[in-house]
Amino acid sequence: QVQLVESGGGLVQAGGSLRLSCAASGGIYSVNAMDWYRQAPAKERELVAGITTGGSTKYAYSVKGRFTISRDNAKNTVYLQMNSLKPEDTAVYYCHANMLTYWGTRDYWGQGTQVTVSS
């Protein structure tokens, strides 16, 4: 069974830092793009950052210069380093990956990890 398991969320004061991790496992042949999304209460899910297999990255305007996405292809893991956190960064953060698995090429989602930034 394919899984994306996230870790690293929590409560932090404004200006602080957190690092999220997301590891993919289970019947994986290859991992294509990996992304982080977030969803705040009463808001739609939005793309925060994405990274290709080759390391090309993209960021939402609101997090540019503060967040850094990276990946370890050998471990099928993607990271999100979040610095200078703001209360408006509070949301559930979801890992997303497009992967070729035993069951075909599909999009997979993690269960989400809560990030809360206090003012």
PDB file of C-alpha atoms in Angstrom, residues 30-76:
ATOM      1  CA  SER A  30       9.525   6.281  -9.179  1.00  0.00           C
ATOM      2  CA  VAL A  31       8.462   9.596  -7.699  1.00  0.00           C
ATOM      3  CA  ASN A  32       7.790  12.518 -10.007  1.00  0.00           C
ATOM      4  CA  ALA A  33       6.806  15.969  -8.724  1.00  0.00           C
ATOM      5  CA  MET A  34       6.401  16.461  -4.995  1.00  0.00           C
ATOM      6  CA  ASP A  35       4.537  19.388  -3.485  1.00  0.00           C
ATOM      7  CA  TRP A  36       3.313  20.917  -0.271  1.00  0.00           C
ATOM      8  CA  TYR A  37      -0.182  22.339  -0.050  1.00  0.00           C
ATOM      9  CA  ARG A  38      -1.956  23.944   2.883  1.00  0.00           C
ATOM     10  CA  GLN A  39      -5.522  24.576   3.901  1.00  0.00           C
ATOM     11  CA  ALA A  40      -6.552  27.114   6.503  1.00  0.00           C
ATOM     12  CA  PRO A  41      -9.995  27.065   8.128  1.00  0.00           C
ATOM     13  CA  ALA A  42     -12.730  28.212   5.745  1.00  0.00           C
ATOM     14  CA  LYS A  43     -10.219  28.554   2.906  1.00  0.00           C
ATOM     15  CA  GLU A  44      -9.436  26.483  -0.165  1.00  0.00           C
ATOM     16  CA  ARG A  45      -6.387  24.274  -0.328  1.00  0.00           C
ATOM     17  CA  GLU A  46      -3.488  26.156  -1.934  1.00  0.00           C
ATOM     18  CA  LEU A  47      -0.110  25.209  -3.348  1.00  0.00           C
ATOM     19  CA  VAL A  48       2.744  26.304  -1.097  1.00  0.00           C
ATOM     20  CA  ALA A  49       5.774  24.893  -2.894  1.00  0.00           C
ATOM     21  CA  GLY A  50       6.691  22.234  -5.426  1.00  0.00           C
ATOM     22  CA  ILE A  51       9.823  20.461  -6.602  1.00  0.00           C
ATOM     23  CA  THR A  52      10.533  18.275  -9.615  1.00  0.00           C
ATOM     24  CA  THR A  53      12.700  15.174  -9.737  1.00  0.00           C
ATOM     25  CA  GLY A  54      15.504  17.318 -11.130  1.00  0.00           C
ATOM     26  CA  GLY A  55      15.240  19.855  -8.338  1.00  0.00           C
ATOM     27  CA  SER A  56      13.387  22.714 -10.028  1.00  0.00           C
ATOM     28  CA  THR A  57      11.254  24.543  -7.495  1.00  0.00           C
ATOM     29  CA  LYS A  58       8.257  26.848  -7.392  1.00  0.00           C
ATOM     30  CA  TYR A  59       6.715  28.787  -4.525  1.00  0.00           C
ATOM     31  CA  ALA A  60       3.582  30.655  -3.672  1.00  0.00           C
ATOM     32  CA  TYR A  61       4.243  34.383  -3.604  1.00  0.00           C
ATOM     33  CA  SER A  62       3.285  34.554   0.060  1.00  0.00           C
ATOM     34  CA  VAL A  63       6.101  32.215   1.139  1.00  0.00           C
ATOM     35  CA  LYS A  64       8.918  33.175  -1.249  1.00  0.00           C
ATOM     36  CA  GLY A  65      12.100  33.957   0.621  1.00  0.00           C
ATOM     37  CA  ARG A  66      10.824  32.321   3.814  1.00  0.00           C
ATOM     38  CA  PHE A  67      10.139  28.677   2.857  1.00  0.00           C
ATOM     39  CA  THR A  68      12.488  26.255   1.122  1.00  0.00           C
ATOM     40  CA  ILE A  69      11.428  22.971  -0.438  1.00  0.00           C
ATOM     41  CA  SER A  70      13.943  20.177  -0.978  1.00  0.00           C
ATOM     42  CA  ARG A  71      13.922  16.431  -1.589  1.00  0.00           C
ATOM     43  CA  ASP A  72      16.026  13.344  -1.099  1.00  0.00           C
ATOM     44  CA  ASN A  73      15.322  11.103  -4.078  1.00  0.00           C
ATOM     45  CA  ALA A  74      17.123   8.147  -2.513  1.00  0.00           C
ATOM     46  CA  LYS A  75      14.712   8.293   0.441  1.00  0.00           C
ATOM     47  CA  ASN A  76      11.594   9.329  -1.539  1.00  0.00           C
TER      48      ASN A  76
END
